[in-house]
Amino acid sequence: MPGRVTRPERDRAGAQPDRPAADATADAWMDTLPQAVLLTEGGLVTRVNAAATRLWGVTQERAAGRPVLEVVRRHTLETLMERGGELELEVGGRTLRCTATHHGVNASLIVEDVTEHRRREAELREATAVLSHEFRTPVAALRGVLEALEYDMPADLAQNFVRQGLQETERLARLVEDLAVGFRPTRARTLPISETFARAERLLTPELTARGSTLRFGQDHLVRADPDKLLQVLLNLIENALKYGPAGQPVEVRTTERGTWVEVAVLDHGAPLHDTESLFRAHTRGQAATGQGSGMGLYIVRSIVHGWGGQAWAERQGDVNAFCFTLPGVSGLG
């Protein structure tokens, strides 16, 4: 009958708008992906999604129909698309994982920013190194105490070993708490630096007594810092001064106001230092270092100080070594 549409004709008529709608849905879906996606056919670009536009600065309209190299502007990626596979690139301080696949004349390139993932991996490696560095000394001391206590000895000597073991156990307990500092959010507040000095002195009393040394602290200042991280820096530097300075000599912690910053210097009477900058690199130890150690202590100090925007360094000042760092100050006490 005139004007009547048969079922096949109606199906075909209804199918016409479905394809563009499906393409639009696919385009919208691709544009939501965080990865940059580039599709080609016969070596020419057919599609780039929104993330790819942001990465390479080329819109879909400009990219369509162009050779791959004109869009990605890197022969490395052009070659990757030709052969397929996966590689990582360092571009502008970012780490990009690039994956290319082939399906006949069609090919695809997916680029994912894995910078944050690699940063977390680096933090995990650093945390492992910190654990190795911080726990090695007290664990070795405890092993020595327990081995000694296996043998018969006078009661007073055995009691002395027990005291040493208890001191090392207390140190391990403090290290467990300190190591958690790096994994907690920064809790900066305004505080008098003398508050942290007092905490450090209490914790270091056994070592000071054993070395016959004393601590002298400089002028008080109001500072802005995470108290736990500031304590961790001070403990590390003062313990180094006790370890490498001559027994019986005082360790001085000097403070100086430098504009809006407060400079803290831990001074010891040890042998003159050489190549002080290298001391702050990971897995580096000074020439006078003895015994076991991973060389991570000063690297940890600098990492923490850089975290609050300060600087950390070492220098020779007259007849003493000075290990210095800066932290934000708050003018005036009270």
GROMACS .gro file of C-alpha atoms in nm:
model
  334
    1MET     CA    1   0.000   0.000   0.000
    2PRO     CA    2   0.123   0.344  -0.080
    3GLY     CA    3   0.292   0.512   0.217
    4ARG     CA    4   0.334   0.182   0.404
    5VAL     CA    5   0.690   0.100   0.517
    6THR     CA    6   0.782  -0.268   0.517
    7ARG     CA    7   0.971  -0.421   0.813
    8PRO     CA    8   1.309  -0.445   0.632
    9GLU     CA    9   1.277  -0.084   0.513
   10ARG     CA   10   1.175   0.029   0.860
   11ASP     CA   11   1.469  -0.153   1.016
   12ARG     CA   12   1.709   0.005   0.769
   13ALA     CA   13   1.555   0.347   0.822
   14GLY     CA   14   1.580   0.311   1.198
   15ALA     CA   15   1.940   0.189   1.178
   16GLN     CA   16   2.076   0.497   1.006
   17PRO     CA   17   2.107   0.724   1.310
   18ASP     CA   18   2.236   0.440   1.535
   19ARG     CA   19   2.594   0.446   1.401
   20PRO     CA   20   2.666   0.815   1.457
   21ALA     CA   21   2.513   0.782   1.804
   22ALA     CA   22   2.741   0.485   1.879
   23ASP     CA   23   3.045   0.679   1.752
   24ALA     CA   24   2.954   0.975   1.970
   25THR     CA   25   2.919   0.744   2.271
   26ALA     CA   26   3.260   0.588   2.199
   27ASP     CA   27   3.419   0.932   2.162
   28ALA     CA   28   3.269   1.049   2.490
   29TRP     CA   29   3.389   0.733   2.666
   30MET     CA   30   3.743   0.772   2.533
   31ASP     CA   31   3.753   1.134   2.644
   32THR     CA   32   3.687   1.030   3.005
   33LEU     CA   33   4.001   0.812   3.017
   34PRO     CA   34   4.298   0.950   3.213
   35GLN     CA   35   4.534   0.783   2.965
   36ALA     CA   36   4.621   0.949   2.636
   37VAL     CA   37   4.488   0.738   2.345
   38LEU     CA   38   4.589   0.771   1.980
   39LEU     CA   39   4.437   0.549   1.707
   40THR     CA   40   4.568   0.507   1.353
   41GLU     CA   41   4.469   0.338   1.029
   42GLY     CA   42   4.728   0.274   0.761
   43GLY     CA   43   4.980   0.489   0.950
   44LEU     CA   44   4.752   0.795   0.967
   45VAL     CA   45   4.588   0.922   1.283
   46THR     CA   46   4.213   0.867   1.306
   47ARG     CA   47   4.143   0.962   1.668
   48VAL     CA   48   4.299   1.129   1.969
   49ASN     CA   49   4.113   1.159   2.296
   50ALA     CA   50   4.102   1.455   2.534
   51ALA     CA   51   4.403   1.336   2.739
   52ALA     CA   52   4.608   1.302   2.420
   53THR     CA   53   4.512   1.656   2.321
   54ARG     CA   54   4.639   1.782   2.655
   55LEU     CA   55   4.960   1.579   2.626
   56TRP     CA   56   5.056   1.671   2.270
   57GLY     CA   57   4.865   1.995   2.225
   58VAL     CA   58   4.692   1.874   1.905
   59THR     CA   59   4.314   1.869   1.871
   60GLN     CA   60   4.116   1.592   1.703
   61GLU     CA   61   4.049   1.816   1.403
   62ARG     CA   62   4.419   1.889   1.350
   63ALA     CA   63   4.535   1.534   1.423
   64ALA     CA   64   4.295   1.344   1.195
   65GLY     CA   65   4.461   1.225   0.873
   66ARG     CA   66   4.816   1.323   0.978
   67PRO     CA   67   5.114   1.086   1.013
   68VAL     CA   68   5.188   0.974   1.369
   69LEU     CA   69   5.517   1.165   1.390
   70GLU     CA   70   5.346   1.499   1.321
   71VAL     CA   71   5.124   1.447   1.626
   72VAL     CA   72   5.355   1.282   1.885
   73ARG     CA   73   5.674   1.456   1.760
   74ARG     CA   74   5.896   1.177   1.888
   75HIS     CA   75   6.064   0.917   1.668
   76THR     CA   76   6.070   0.685   1.971
   77LEU     CA   77   5.691   0.672   1.980
   78GLU     CA   78   5.662   0.645   1.602
   79THR     CA   79   5.894   0.341   1.610
   80LEU     CA   80   5.702   0.193   1.903
   81MET     CA   81   5.377   0.211   1.704
   82GLU     CA   82   5.543   0.043   1.407
   83ARG     CA   83   5.669  -0.256   1.604
   84GLY     CA   84   5.434  -0.263   1.905
   85GLY     CA   85   5.535  -0.317   2.265
   86GLU     CA   86   5.588  -0.105   2.575
   87LEU     CA   87   5.843   0.147   2.703
   88GLU     CA   88   5.880   0.426   2.958
   89LEU     CA   89   5.982   0.782   2.874
   90GLU     CA   90   6.099   1.070   3.093
   91VAL     CA   91   5.940   1.387   2.955
   92GLY     CA   92   5.948   1.721   3.135
   93GLY     CA   93   6.003   1.561   3.474
   94ARG     CA   94   5.717   1.315   3.422
   95THR     CA   95   5.740   0.938   3.370
   96LEU     CA   96   5.517   0.811   3.088
   97ARG     CA   97   5.441   0.444   3.022
   98CYS     CA   98   5.367   0.397   2.650
   99THR     CA   99   5.200   0.086   2.506
  100ALA     CA  100   5.139   0.023   2.134
  101THR     CA  101   4.931  -0.256   1.976
  102HIS     CA  102   4.849  -0.365   1.617
  103HIS     CA  103   4.529  -0.505   1.461
  104GLY     CA  104   4.594  -0.540   1.089
  105VAL     CA  105   4.624  -0.188   0.941
  106ASN     CA  106   4.491  -0.040   1.264
  107ALA     CA  107   4.716   0.051   1.556
  108SER     CA  108   4.677   0.218   1.893
  109LEU     CA  109   4.904   0.402   2.134
  110ILE     CA  110   4.816   0.440   2.501
  111VAL     CA  111   5.024   0.672   2.718
  112GLU     CA  112   4.982   0.669   3.097
  113ASP     CA  113   5.142   0.909   3.345
  114VAL     CA  114   5.302   0.685   3.610
  115THR     CA  115   5.503   0.959   3.781
  116GLU     CA  116   5.315   0.928   4.110
  117HIS     CA  117   5.343   0.549   4.103
  118ARG     CA  118   5.721   0.568   4.052
  119ARG     CA  119   5.743   0.826   4.333
  120ARG     CA  120   5.567   0.589   4.571
  121GLU     CA  121   5.804   0.310   4.468
  122ALA     CA  122   6.100   0.537   4.542
  123GLU     CA  123   5.952   0.624   4.883
  124LEU     CA  124   5.914   0.254   4.960
  125ARG     CA  125   6.278   0.189   4.867
  126GLU     CA  126   6.384   0.484   5.083
  127ALA     CA  127   6.173   0.358   5.374
  128THR     CA  128   6.345   0.018   5.345
  129ALA     CA  129   6.686   0.188   5.354
  130VAL     CA  130   6.578   0.392   5.657
  131LEU     CA  131   6.472   0.076   5.841
  132SER     CA  132   6.806  -0.088   5.762
  133HIS     CA  133   7.003   0.217   5.875
  134GLU     CA  134   6.814   0.297   6.192
  135PHE     CA  135   6.773  -0.054   6.331
  136ARG     CA  136   7.114  -0.203   6.254
  137THR     CA  137   7.305  -0.051   6.550
  138PRO     CA  138   7.065  -0.133   6.840
  139VAL     CA  139   6.994  -0.479   6.701
  140ALA     CA  140   7.367  -0.555   6.683
  141ALA     CA  141   7.411  -0.425   7.038
  142LEU     CA  142   7.126  -0.642   7.168
  143ARG     CA  143   7.275  -0.946   6.996
  144GLY     CA  144   7.607  -0.879   7.168
  145VAL     CA  145   7.438  -0.843   7.508
  146LEU     CA  146   7.245  -1.168   7.470
  147GLU     CA  147   7.554  -1.358   7.353
  148ALA     CA  148   7.747  -1.229   7.655
  149LEU     CA  149   7.471  -1.333   7.895
  150GLU     CA  150   7.498  -1.693   7.773
  151TYR     CA  151   7.817  -1.728   7.976
  152ASP     CA  152   7.865  -1.740   8.353
  153MET     CA  153   7.987  -1.409   8.489
  154PRO     CA  154   7.979  -1.210   8.811
  155ALA     CA  155   7.637  -1.075   8.902
  156ASP     CA  156   7.744  -0.710   8.880
  157LEU     CA  157   7.883  -0.762   8.528
  158ALA     CA  158   7.568  -0.946   8.421
  159GLN     CA  159   7.359  -0.661   8.561
  160ASN     CA  160   7.564  -0.415   8.356
  161PHE     CA  161   7.487  -0.612   8.039
  162VAL     CA  162   7.118  -0.617   8.131
  163ARG     CA  163   7.122  -0.237   8.168
  164GLN     CA  164   7.284  -0.204   7.826
  165GLY     CA  165   7.019  -0.431   7.678
  166LEU     CA  166   6.740  -0.225   7.832
  167GLN     CA  167   6.892   0.096   7.694
  168GLU     CA  168   6.904  -0.052   7.345
  169THR     CA  169   6.545  -0.176   7.382
  170GLU     CA  170   6.435   0.176   7.475
  171ARG     CA  171   6.621   0.308   7.173
  172LEU     CA  172   6.443   0.058   6.948
  173ALA     CA  173   6.109   0.167   7.092
  174ARG     CA  174   6.195   0.528   7.013
  175LEU     CA  175   6.304   0.434   6.661
  176VAL     CA  176   5.974   0.259   6.595
  177GLU     CA  177   5.795   0.582   6.687
  178ASP     CA  178   6.040   0.797   6.489
  179LEU     CA  179   6.011   0.584   6.175
  180ALA     CA  180   5.636   0.639   6.174
  181VAL     CA  181   5.700   1.013   6.145
  182GLY     CA  182   5.775   0.997   5.774
  183PHE     CA  183   5.445   0.823   5.701
  184ARG     CA  184   5.223   1.058   5.900
  185PRO     CA  185   5.082   1.379   5.757
  186THR     CA  186   5.279   1.688   5.854
  187ARG     CA  187   5.141   1.842   6.175
  188ALA     CA  188   5.319   2.174   6.176
  189ARG     CA  189   5.254   2.415   6.460
  190THR     CA  190   5.421   2.712   6.622
  191LEU     CA  191   5.642   2.613   6.916
  192PRO     CA  192   5.947   2.733   7.107
  193ILE     CA  193   6.245   2.535   6.981
  194SER     CA  194   6.351   2.484   7.343
  195GLU     CA  195   6.057   2.242   7.374
  196THR     CA  196   6.222   2.011   7.120
  197PHE     CA  197   6.565   2.064   7.280
  198ALA     CA  198   6.426   1.936   7.612
  199ARG     CA  199   6.274   1.627   7.447
  200ALA     CA  200   6.602   1.549   7.269
  201GLU     CA  201   6.805   1.582   7.587
  202ARG     CA  202   6.576   1.347   7.780
  203LEU     CA  203   6.598   1.081   7.509
  204LEU     CA  204   6.976   1.113   7.473
  205THR     CA  205   7.059   1.102   7.845
  206PRO     CA  206   7.188   0.740   7.838
  207GLU     CA  207   7.423   0.813   7.546
  208LEU     CA  208   7.542   1.139   7.701
  209THR     CA  209   7.621   0.959   8.027
  210ALA     CA  210   7.804   0.678   7.847
  211ARG     CA  211   8.018   0.926   7.653
  212GLY     CA  212   8.076   1.160   7.944
  213SER     CA  213   7.940   1.443   7.731
  214THR     CA  214   7.697   1.727   7.786
  215LEU     CA  215   7.460   1.923   7.565
  216ARG     CA  216   7.454   2.301   7.544
  217PHE     CA  217   7.165   2.472   7.370
  218GLY     CA  218   7.152   2.821   7.223
  219GLN     CA  219   6.893   3.096   7.241
  220ASP     CA  220   6.526   3.004   7.224
  221HIS     CA  221   6.317   3.097   6.915
  222LEU     CA  222   5.960   3.047   6.805
  223VAL     CA  223   5.954   2.823   6.497
  224ARG     CA  224   5.693   2.668   6.270
  225ALA     CA  225   5.748   2.294   6.225
  226ASP     CA  226   5.619   1.945   6.286
  227PRO     CA  227   5.753   1.877   6.639
  228ASP     CA  228   5.817   1.507   6.573
  229LYS     CA  229   6.006   1.567   6.249
  230LEU     CA  230   6.210   1.846   6.408
  231LEU     CA  231   6.297   1.608   6.693
  232GLN     CA  232   6.401   1.342   6.443
  233VAL     CA  233   6.641   1.586   6.271
  234LEU     CA  234   6.794   1.699   6.601
  235LEU     CA  235   6.837   1.346   6.735
  236ASN     CA  236   7.009   1.235   6.418
  237LEU     CA  237   7.254   1.526   6.416
  238ILE     CA  238   7.331   1.514   6.790
  239GLU     CA  239   7.383   1.136   6.784
  240ASN     CA  240   7.626   1.183   6.493
  241ALA     CA  241   7.812   1.449   6.693
  242LEU     CA  242   7.837   1.213   6.991
  243LYS     CA  243   7.951   0.928   6.770
  244TYR     CA  244   8.219   1.111   6.573
  245GLY     CA  245   8.332   1.372   6.827
  246PRO     CA  246   8.586   1.291   7.104
  247ALA     CA  247   8.441   1.144   7.424
  248GLY     CA  248   8.398   1.388   7.709
  249GLN     CA  249   8.362   1.691   7.483
  250PRO     CA  250   8.038   1.890   7.498
  251VAL     CA  251   7.805   1.904   7.199
  252GLU     CA  252   7.669   2.251   7.131
  253VAL     CA  253   7.343   2.329   6.951
  254ARG     CA  254   7.361   2.692   6.838
  255THR     CA  255   7.063   2.893   6.709
  256THR     CA  256   7.072   3.209   6.497
  257GLU     CA  257   6.792   3.417   6.348
  258ARG     CA  258   6.831   3.465   5.972
  259GLY     CA  259   6.553   3.697   5.860
  260THR     CA  260   6.233   3.495   5.859
  261TRP     CA  261   6.429   3.171   5.920
  262VAL     CA  262   6.605   3.021   6.220
  263GLU     CA  263   6.939   2.850   6.161
  264VAL     CA  264   7.029   2.560   6.390
  265ALA     CA  265   7.390   2.433   6.400
  266VAL     CA  266   7.504   2.117   6.584
  267LEU     CA  267   7.875   2.158   6.664
  268ASP     CA  268   8.127   1.885   6.745
  269HIS     CA  269   8.503   1.873   6.797
  270GLY     CA  270   8.565   1.585   6.557
  271ALA     CA  271   8.829   1.571   6.282
  272PRO     CA  272   8.787   1.822   5.996
  273LEU     CA  273   8.536   1.711   5.733
  274HIS     CA  274   8.614   1.672   5.365
  275ASP     CA  275   8.368   1.695   5.075
  276THR     CA  276   8.081   1.784   5.307
  277GLU     CA  277   7.822   1.794   5.028
  278SER     CA  278   7.863   1.422   4.956
  279LEU     CA  279   7.779   1.337   5.318
  280PHE     CA  280   7.413   1.421   5.251
  281ARG     CA  281   7.381   1.178   4.960
  282ALA     CA  282   7.210   0.844   5.007
  283HIS     CA  283   7.434   0.553   5.108
  284THR     CA  284   7.736   0.780   5.172
  285ARG     CA  285   7.948   0.773   5.487
  286GLY     CA  286   8.231   0.995   5.608
  287GLN     CA  287   8.594   0.884   5.598
  288ALA     CA  288   8.601   0.853   5.978
  289ALA     CA  289   8.296   0.625   5.987
  290THR     CA  290   8.353   0.290   6.154
  291GLY     CA  291   8.136  -0.018   6.199
  292GLN     CA  292   7.827  -0.097   5.997
  293GLY     CA  293   7.596   0.164   5.852
  294SER     CA  294   7.403   0.235   5.534
  295GLY     CA  295   7.499   0.604   5.508
  296MET     CA  296   7.136   0.720   5.514
  297GLY     CA  297   7.133   0.937   5.828
  298LEU     CA  298   7.217   1.278   5.680
  299TYR     CA  299   7.020   1.200   5.364
  300ILE     CA  300   6.714   1.153   5.587
  301VAL     CA  301   6.790   1.481   5.766
  302ARG     CA  302   6.810   1.675   5.440
  303SER     CA  303   6.491   1.512   5.307
  304ILE     CA  304   6.295   1.619   5.615
  305VAL     CA  305   6.439   1.973   5.613
  306HIS     CA  306   6.366   2.016   5.243
  307GLY     CA  307   6.010   1.906   5.320
  308TRP     CA  308   5.946   2.226   5.519
  309GLY     CA  309   6.135   2.439   5.264
  310GLY     CA  310   6.463   2.470   5.456
  311GLN     CA  311   6.825   2.389   5.374
  312ALA     CA  312   7.071   2.145   5.535
  313TRP     CA  313   7.451   2.151   5.502
  314ALA     CA  314   7.781   2.090   5.685
  315GLU     CA  315   8.088   2.313   5.715
  316ARG     CA  316   8.400   2.370   5.922
  317GLN     CA  317   8.372   2.663   6.162
  318GLY     CA  318   8.708   2.731   6.323
  319ASP     CA  319   8.803   2.418   6.518
  320VAL     CA  320   8.457   2.255   6.510
  321ASN     CA  321   8.236   2.081   6.258
  322ALA     CA  322   7.893   2.239   6.212
  323PHE     CA  323   7.594   2.047   6.079
  324CYS     CA  324   7.334   2.312   6.004
  325PHE     CA  325   6.973   2.339   5.895
  326THR     CA  326   6.711   2.611   5.867
  327LEU     CA  327   6.343   2.613   5.956
  328PRO     CA  328   6.068   2.875   5.939
  329GLY     CA  329   6.084   3.120   6.228
  330VAL     CA  330   5.815   3.324   6.401
  331SER     CA  331   5.951   3.663   6.509
  332GLY     CA  332   5.944   3.725   6.883
  333LEU     CA  333   5.879   3.492   7.175
  334GLY     CA  334   5.559   3.501   7.378
   0.00000   0.00000   0.00000
